[in-house]
Amino acid sequence: MDSDVLIIGGGVIGLSIARELAFDHTVTVVERGRCGEEASSAAAGMLGAQAEAYGDDQFFRACIESREMFPELAASLFEETGIDVGLDRKGTLLLSFSEADIAARSERFAWQKAAGFEIEQLSATELRREEPFISTDVLGGFYLPNDGQIDNRKLVEALRRSCESRGVNIVEDTAIERLAVAGGKVTGAFAGEAKFSADNVVLAAGAWGTQIDAGFDLPFVIKPMRGQMLQFRTAKRLFDHVIVGQRGYIVPRSDGRVLSGATMDDAGFDESVTNEATARLIESTTEISPSLGALKVQDVWTGFRPFAPDRMPVLGRVPNAENVLLALGHFRNGILLSPVTAKYIADEIRGVGSIPADFSPSRFYSAAAA
Ligand code: GLY
């Protein structure tokens, strides 16, 4: 099957790239299972560009750029598919339970303030005015008005529907096992006997991203970093904001669901939800809001964050197979970074724009050569 672009992986990253390129290319997405069923569905959908940032680097700037793309993306997906992806920009609250934590967070966010990003320090009273059901042990905290959340499962559904209406060929339950390389180019991608070929091949297979027999040197490994999640449900929505505590976070959906996350386990592709993690997540949730302790856990699940050796995304062309691009290693921020990743990869294929150098796959090749 021939296309202009073959995308291996039908999660939020692969679908976002496909949707973007479908304007002016024939695109095939090949997914080993069902589109979006892995990390894209397991995520909580936090758009935590500021909440999860530790320095003013290219990663932070990409997260901000991507976060700012969501209003237009959500509107255009709604117009095309009728699906409301639940973009919620009410902001994120960070709660501190000790003066030491307030001081540490204040120091941690000083550079964001200095660089002009909105962030407010709030007293315990101000926080409780915003969120009456948080713990009375809260001593203070911070408000990031521009971070937020999106319903990631609806996002995947809308992206898929939009891809289909734009003519993207989606092939599911088909695992690409190997690539054939000749003359410094990938000439085919094989799933058993089935062969797919394209002018450009994008590897966007999340935690499975480097498990393929690539046929060219791929000198790094994407590891799965398991996140375990719990879900509670309140009769009506009790919380307005994404709330980050000291040991975990809650993401309240508009229908009363409250997602609580998440562990970071180096446990391979083990899908287990462990008793120990469940207990820890219940503890971190009730630390944020003791009221949630009275509820039963309604659902539990795991997801595999795609983790590159230096925790950074790996985006762009590989140096030793000229028609291959990687869109891997989004780790804790795959949903957040999906629109900007689509833009970077599509621009690169179109020969316009450039991907920030810190994300280039070549960093692993130079390290391997040294
Ligand atoms: N971004 C939140 C998480 O990965 O747990």
Coordinates of C-alpha atoms and ligand atoms in Angstrom, one line a residue, residues 46 52 249 262 305 332, ligand 1:
M46 CA -3.6 17.8 31.9
E52 CA 5.2 20.6 35.1
Y249 CA -2.9 15.4 41.4
A262 CA -0.3 9.0 38.9
R305 CA 4.5 6.8 29.2
R332 CA 4.5 13.0 30.8
Ligands
GLY1 N1 1.4 14.5 33.1 C1 1.0 13.8 34.2 C2 1.5 12.4 34.3 O1 2.1 11.9 33.4 O2 1.3 11.8 35.3

